[in-house]
Amino acid sequence: MYCIQCEQTVRNESLNGCQLKRGMCGKQSDTAELQDILIYCLEGISQYAHRARQYGAIDNEVDRFIAPAFFTTLTNVNFDANRFVSLIKEAAAMRNKARDLYLDACKKNNAVPEKISGPALFEPASNLEDLLTQADEASIEYSDVNEDIRGLRLLLLYGLKGTGAYCEHAMVLGQESEDVFGTFHKYLNFIAGKPTDAEKMLEVAMGIGELNLKVMALLDTGHTETFGHPEPTEVRTTPIKGKAILVSGHDIRDLTAILEQTKDKGIHVYTHGELLPAHAYPKLKQYPHLVGNYGTAWQNQQQEFADFPGAIVMTSNCLIDPDLNGYSHRIFTCGPVGWEGIPHIENHKFSPVIECALNEDGFSADQIERAVTVGFARNTVMSVADKVIDGVKSGSIKHFFLIGGCDGAKPGRNYYTDFAENTPDDTVILTLGCGKYRFNNQSFGDIGGIPRLLDIGQCNDSYSAIQIAVALADAFDCSVNDLPLTLIISWFEQKAAAVLLTLLSLGITNIHLGPTLPAYLTPNLVNTLVDKFALKTTGDAQQDLDAILKAS
Ligand code: SF4
Ligand code: SF3
């Protein structure tokens, strides 16, 4: 196996990337290789689908296959080798469909079909054992090129993976676009061609950032049209007596289905991790049995899930080994998530989850009430834009920090806690993603009635954060880079890689990225990003903070 896609990848004197029998996340080498084969098959589909589109030939089933398949290969999503054997089989059928579409389009247009090589011609075996013998062809180790070109290919692939994940989130809310699907095919076709032109690849990286912005706009529409605009909301973070279901991941539609199916069942539903912002949506507030948030970010789940006396559902990333702490009999997966031996819920039929929750003890008593406030997405922040602008003009607000992104297990992430804690009282912190759990339980006070800590939502709500920044820039008649705003981003997985590309494609400079830079970015690539975008690595929190404030 060779996997280098996340922040916790192996990095030591002899290895750069997870290359042994099992990755740091617990992914087995078989699963990693099957994931690469699946991606290779997606490239093959797009080689045909992209060419068919030149003749206006489109197949919705083919288009809709790509993003959900991509999502299964993200860090901490699907660890089930058998699931990948099935997906690869489906991908081969989709490739055949895309090929027929292309050949038919050529025929109708009296054109001679191009001779296509590479993944388009790949014939995957039908069983796990034989598939593994084909892993070399699909490997992303890219030993044909130097490490800079390999790093760029991986940047494109991982950016597209993150975009695929957000696209799946949008699709399940009924939001899709032919333009987006076509651009996916275009870039996957580009990757399939094993590019070597660094300049062109950087251009495509920016294109993927732009694509991700479109996808995140669709996702924002999906969320707000389905569930309403988030409103400032106090969320209880301590449990109350009774039977319980804990829902983790990002998928608010799954959470809503669980709430519907548990109405009048005497079960309390709690959010976990990235589902905390769901409490702010008007539609979700209609369920009195959505009683609060339990736990913190994904890396603490093995302890938190062990302590939770009910059923647990993982709707998307981040899942970690559920077999360790004695809760594997009461955890379920759905959507793109999977773990061998853990029941997978299909078509929103959550009755096994409900039955499990009723059989578990539940909480025996109420705990002392504590709460956090969420719901400062674009609509809410823009509704107090006048106050914010006045605050900046009068000098009561000196600077904005967006401190957000992913949390993670490796040391070094206290940087974000230290940074937030040390921000002066005349500054405002915007946050999103699961990285907020490093500091969201603290009291930061307010500036003239505007809370100093504004929780915009999930990493899935990055579009909302960008819209807030753009609106502020418009109000001050300047560019986002000229605002008194600094982005302090923590990354872990490929969704964050996609958001980073989006920010760069918007020309946003001076982003502080940490806790370490991606291992697939070589020193030369880092230098390029530093030269072009003044990208910075996080260092010492207080020193970074002082330097930012001094320069502003
Ligand atoms: Fe390693 Fe991350 Fe890949 Fe898991 S997802 S195998 S930890 S690089
Ligand atoms: Fe977190 Fe996995 Fe990225 Fe959605 S839940 S931000 S890491």
mmCIF file with all atom_site columns, C-alpha atoms in Angstrom, residues 47-144:
data_model
loop_
_atom_site.group_PDB
_atom_site.id
_atom_site.type_symbol
_atom_site.label_atom_id
_atom_site.label_alt_id
_atom_site.label_comp_id
_atom_site.label_asym_id
_atom_site.label_entity_id
_atom_site.label_seq_id
_atom_site.pdbx_PDB_ins_code
_atom_site.Cartn_x
_atom_site.Cartn_y
_atom_site.Cartn_z
_atom_site.occupancy
_atom_site.B_iso_or_equiv
_atom_site.pdbx_formal_charge
_atom_site.auth_seq_id
_atom_site.auth_comp_id
_atom_site.auth_asym_id
_atom_site.auth_atom_id
_atom_site.pdbx_PDB_model_num
ATOM 1  C CA . GLN A 1 47  ? -12.008 9.295   -19.958 1.00 0.00 ? 47  GLN A CA 1
ATOM 2  C CA . TYR A 1 48  ? -15.100 8.211   -21.880 1.00 0.00 ? 48  TYR A CA 1
ATOM 3  C CA . ALA A 1 49  ? -17.690 10.464  -20.220 1.00 0.00 ? 49  ALA A CA 1
ATOM 4  C CA . HIS A 1 50  ? -15.545 13.566  -20.816 1.00 0.00 ? 50  HIS A CA 1
ATOM 5  C CA . ARG A 1 51  ? -15.185 12.760  -24.510 1.00 0.00 ? 51  ARG A CA 1
ATOM 6  C CA . ALA A 1 52  ? -18.872 11.872  -24.878 1.00 0.00 ? 52  ALA A CA 1
ATOM 7  C CA . ARG A 1 53  ? -19.744 15.285  -23.438 1.00 0.00 ? 53  ARG A CA 1
ATOM 8  C CA . GLN A 1 54  ? -17.895 16.989  -26.307 1.00 0.00 ? 54  GLN A CA 1
ATOM 9  C CA . TYR A 1 55  ? -20.775 15.688  -28.445 1.00 0.00 ? 55  TYR A CA 1
ATOM 10 C CA . GLY A 1 56  ? -23.433 16.638  -25.888 1.00 0.00 ? 56  GLY A CA 1
ATOM 11 C CA . ALA A 1 57  ? -23.897 13.002  -24.823 1.00 0.00 ? 57  ALA A CA 1
ATOM 12 C CA . ILE A 1 58  ? -24.600 12.746  -21.089 1.00 0.00 ? 58  ILE A CA 1
ATOM 13 C CA . ASP A 1 59  ? -25.655 9.839   -18.888 1.00 0.00 ? 59  ASP A CA 1
ATOM 14 C CA . ASN A 1 60  ? -26.988 10.838  -15.457 1.00 0.00 ? 60  ASN A CA 1
ATOM 15 C CA . GLU A 1 61  ? -26.350 7.454   -13.898 1.00 0.00 ? 61  GLU A CA 1
ATOM 16 C CA . VAL A 1 62  ? -22.689 7.606   -14.917 1.00 0.00 ? 62  VAL A CA 1
ATOM 17 C CA . ASP A 1 63  ? -22.351 11.186  -13.677 1.00 0.00 ? 63  ASP A CA 1
ATOM 18 C CA . ARG A 1 64  ? -23.954 10.435  -10.326 1.00 0.00 ? 64  ARG A CA 1
ATOM 19 C CA . PHE A 1 65  ? -21.664 7.484   -9.645  1.00 0.00 ? 65  PHE A CA 1
ATOM 20 C CA . ILE A 1 66  ? -18.439 9.488   -9.340  1.00 0.00 ? 66  ILE A CA 1
ATOM 21 C CA . ALA A 1 67  ? -18.853 11.642  -6.209  1.00 0.00 ? 67  ALA A CA 1
ATOM 22 C CA . PRO A 1 68  ? -20.300 9.031   -3.800  1.00 0.00 ? 68  PRO A CA 1
ATOM 23 C CA . ALA A 1 69  ? -17.605 6.564   -4.935  1.00 0.00 ? 69  ALA A CA 1
ATOM 24 C CA . PHE A 1 70  ? -14.900 9.165   -4.306  1.00 0.00 ? 70  PHE A CA 1
ATOM 25 C CA . PHE A 1 71  ? -16.265 9.820   -0.827  1.00 0.00 ? 71  PHE A CA 1
ATOM 26 C CA . THR A 1 72  ? -15.727 6.200   0.268   1.00 0.00 ? 72  THR A CA 1
ATOM 27 C CA . THR A 1 73  ? -11.965 6.628   -0.237  1.00 0.00 ? 73  THR A CA 1
ATOM 28 C CA . LEU A 1 74  ? -11.480 9.615   2.073   1.00 0.00 ? 74  LEU A CA 1
ATOM 29 C CA . THR A 1 75  ? -9.643  9.232   5.362   1.00 0.00 ? 75  THR A CA 1
ATOM 30 C CA . ASN A 1 76  ? -11.741 7.661   8.116   1.00 0.00 ? 76  ASN A CA 1
ATOM 31 C CA . VAL A 1 77  ? -14.703 6.832   5.902   1.00 0.00 ? 77  VAL A CA 1
ATOM 32 C CA . ASN A 1 78  ? -14.792 3.265   4.649   1.00 0.00 ? 78  ASN A CA 1
ATOM 33 C CA . PHE A 1 79  ? -12.531 0.465   5.834   1.00 0.00 ? 79  PHE A CA 1
ATOM 34 C CA . ASP A 1 80  ? -14.576 -2.447  4.455   1.00 0.00 ? 80  ASP A CA 1
ATOM 35 C CA . ALA A 1 81  ? -12.647 -4.281  1.698   1.00 0.00 ? 81  ALA A CA 1
ATOM 36 C CA . ASN A 1 82  ? -15.765 -6.111  0.489   1.00 0.00 ? 82  ASN A CA 1
ATOM 37 C CA . ARG A 1 83  ? -17.577 -2.847  -0.071  1.00 0.00 ? 83  ARG A CA 1
ATOM 38 C CA . PHE A 1 84  ? -14.777 -1.837  -2.453  1.00 0.00 ? 84  PHE A CA 1
ATOM 39 C CA . VAL A 1 85  ? -14.979 -5.115  -4.374  1.00 0.00 ? 85  VAL A CA 1
ATOM 40 C CA . SER A 1 86  ? -18.668 -4.313  -5.068  1.00 0.00 ? 86  SER A CA 1
ATOM 41 C CA . LEU A 1 87  ? -17.966 -0.676  -5.896  1.00 0.00 ? 87  LEU A CA 1
ATOM 42 C CA . ILE A 1 88  ? -15.228 -1.658  -8.357  1.00 0.00 ? 88  ILE A CA 1
ATOM 43 C CA . LYS A 1 89  ? -17.648 -4.021  -10.076 1.00 0.00 ? 89  LYS A CA 1
ATOM 44 C CA . GLU A 1 90  ? -20.212 -1.214  -10.333 1.00 0.00 ? 90  GLU A CA 1
ATOM 45 C CA . ALA A 1 91  ? -17.503 1.138   -11.612 1.00 0.00 ? 91  ALA A CA 1
ATOM 46 C CA . ALA A 1 92  ? -16.598 -1.297  -14.408 1.00 0.00 ? 92  ALA A CA 1
ATOM 47 C CA . ALA A 1 93  ? -20.257 -1.406  -15.463 1.00 0.00 ? 93  ALA A CA 1
ATOM 48 C CA . MET A 1 94  ? -20.395 2.415   -15.437 1.00 0.00 ? 94  MET A CA 1
ATOM 49 C CA . ARG A 1 95  ? -17.222 2.560   -17.506 1.00 0.00 ? 95  ARG A CA 1
ATOM 50 C CA . ASN A 1 96  ? -18.847 0.284   -20.089 1.00 0.00 ? 96  ASN A CA 1
ATOM 51 C CA . LYS A 1 97  ? -21.895 2.514   -20.116 1.00 0.00 ? 97  LYS A CA 1
ATOM 52 C CA . ALA A 1 98  ? -19.724 5.619   -20.585 1.00 0.00 ? 98  ALA A CA 1
ATOM 53 C CA . ARG A 1 99  ? -17.750 3.876   -23.350 1.00 0.00 ? 99  ARG A CA 1
ATOM 54 C CA . ASP A 1 100 ? -20.950 2.927   -25.220 1.00 0.00 ? 100 ASP A CA 1
ATOM 55 C CA . LEU A 1 101 ? -22.188 6.476   -24.801 1.00 0.00 ? 101 LEU A CA 1
ATOM 56 C CA . TYR A 1 102 ? -19.000 7.807   -26.358 1.00 0.00 ? 102 TYR A CA 1
ATOM 57 C CA . LEU A 1 103 ? -18.906 5.309   -29.234 1.00 0.00 ? 103 LEU A CA 1
ATOM 58 C CA . ASP A 1 104 ? -22.546 5.983   -29.981 1.00 0.00 ? 104 ASP A CA 1
ATOM 59 C CA . ALA A 1 105 ? -21.950 9.747   -29.943 1.00 0.00 ? 105 ALA A CA 1
ATOM 60 C CA . CYS A 1 106 ? -19.036 9.329   -32.365 1.00 0.00 ? 106 CYS A CA 1
ATOM 61 C CA . LYS A 1 107 ? -21.197 7.264   -34.666 1.00 0.00 ? 107 LYS A CA 1
ATOM 62 C CA . LYS A 1 108 ? -23.996 9.822   -34.629 1.00 0.00 ? 108 LYS A CA 1
ATOM 63 C CA . ASN A 1 109 ? -21.512 12.562  -35.414 1.00 0.00 ? 109 ASN A CA 1
ATOM 64 C CA . ASN A 1 110 ? -19.604 10.619  -38.074 1.00 0.00 ? 110 ASN A CA 1
ATOM 65 C CA . ALA A 1 111 ? -16.452 10.941  -35.962 1.00 0.00 ? 111 ALA A CA 1
ATOM 66 C CA . VAL A 1 112 ? -13.674 8.413   -35.579 1.00 0.00 ? 112 VAL A CA 1
ATOM 67 C CA . PRO A 1 113 ? -13.373 7.424   -31.880 1.00 0.00 ? 113 PRO A CA 1
ATOM 68 C CA . GLU A 1 114 ? -10.095 8.392   -30.258 1.00 0.00 ? 114 GLU A CA 1
ATOM 69 C CA . LYS A 1 115 ? -7.747  5.595   -29.287 1.00 0.00 ? 115 LYS A CA 1
ATOM 70 C CA . ILE A 1 116 ? -7.880  5.824   -25.499 1.00 0.00 ? 116 ILE A CA 1
ATOM 71 C CA . SER A 1 117 ? -5.320  4.135   -23.277 1.00 0.00 ? 117 SER A CA 1
ATOM 72 C CA . GLY A 1 118 ? -4.805  3.755   -19.535 1.00 0.00 ? 118 GLY A CA 1
ATOM 73 C CA . PRO A 1 119 ? -7.583  3.297   -16.977 1.00 0.00 ? 119 PRO A CA 1
ATOM 74 C CA . ALA A 1 120 ? -10.319 3.253   -19.654 1.00 0.00 ? 120 ALA A CA 1
ATOM 75 C CA . LEU A 1 121 ? -9.034  -0.160  -20.772 1.00 0.00 ? 121 LEU A CA 1
ATOM 76 C CA . PHE A 1 122 ? -8.586  -1.601  -17.284 1.00 0.00 ? 122 PHE A CA 1
ATOM 77 C CA . GLU A 1 123 ? -10.608 -4.770  -16.676 1.00 0.00 ? 123 GLU A CA 1
ATOM 78 C CA . PRO A 1 124 ? -10.905 -5.280  -12.914 1.00 0.00 ? 124 PRO A CA 1
ATOM 79 C CA . ALA A 1 125 ? -11.058 -8.824  -11.577 1.00 0.00 ? 125 ALA A CA 1
ATOM 80 C CA . SER A 1 126 ? -14.244 -9.906  -9.872  1.00 0.00 ? 126 SER A CA 1
ATOM 81 C CA . ASN A 1 127 ? -12.882 -11.034 -6.522  1.00 0.00 ? 127 ASN A CA 1
ATOM 82 C CA . LEU A 1 128 ? -10.717 -9.556  -3.824  1.00 0.00 ? 128 LEU A CA 1
ATOM 83 C CA . GLU A 1 129 ? -7.743  -11.879 -4.262  1.00 0.00 ? 129 GLU A CA 1
ATOM 84 C CA . ASP A 1 130 ? -7.422  -11.312 -8.003  1.00 0.00 ? 130 ASP A CA 1
ATOM 85 C CA . LEU A 1 131 ? -8.064  -7.602  -7.674  1.00 0.00 ? 131 LEU A CA 1
ATOM 86 C CA . LEU A 1 132 ? -5.085  -7.284  -5.367  1.00 0.00 ? 132 LEU A CA 1
ATOM 87 C CA . THR A 1 133 ? -2.828  -8.723  -8.071  1.00 0.00 ? 133 THR A CA 1
ATOM 88 C CA . GLN A 1 134 ? -3.886  -5.724  -10.226 1.00 0.00 ? 134 GLN A CA 1
ATOM 89 C CA . ALA A 1 135 ? -3.026  -3.117  -7.586  1.00 0.00 ? 135 ALA A CA 1
ATOM 90 C CA . ASP A 1 136 ? 0.295   -2.089  -9.154  1.00 0.00 ? 136 ASP A CA 1
ATOM 91 C CA . GLU A 1 137 ? -1.369  -0.708  -12.264 1.00 0.00 ? 137 GLU A CA 1
ATOM 92 C CA . ALA A 1 138 ? -3.611  1.545   -10.146 1.00 0.00 ? 138 ALA A CA 1
ATOM 93 C CA . SER A 1 139 ? -0.953  2.564   -7.637  1.00 0.00 ? 139 SER A CA 1
ATOM 94 C CA . ILE A 1 140 ? -0.680  6.258   -6.848  1.00 0.00 ? 140 ILE A CA 1
ATOM 95 C CA . GLU A 1 141 ? 3.006   5.941   -6.064  1.00 0.00 ? 141 GLU A CA 1
ATOM 96 C CA . TYR A 1 142 ? 3.600   7.273   -9.595  1.00 0.00 ? 142 TYR A CA 1
ATOM 97 C CA . SER A 1 143 ? 7.143   5.987   -9.864  1.00 0.00 ? 143 SER A CA 1
ATOM 98 C CA . ASP A 1 144 ? 7.337   7.208   -13.489 1.00 0.00 ? 144 ASP A CA 1
#
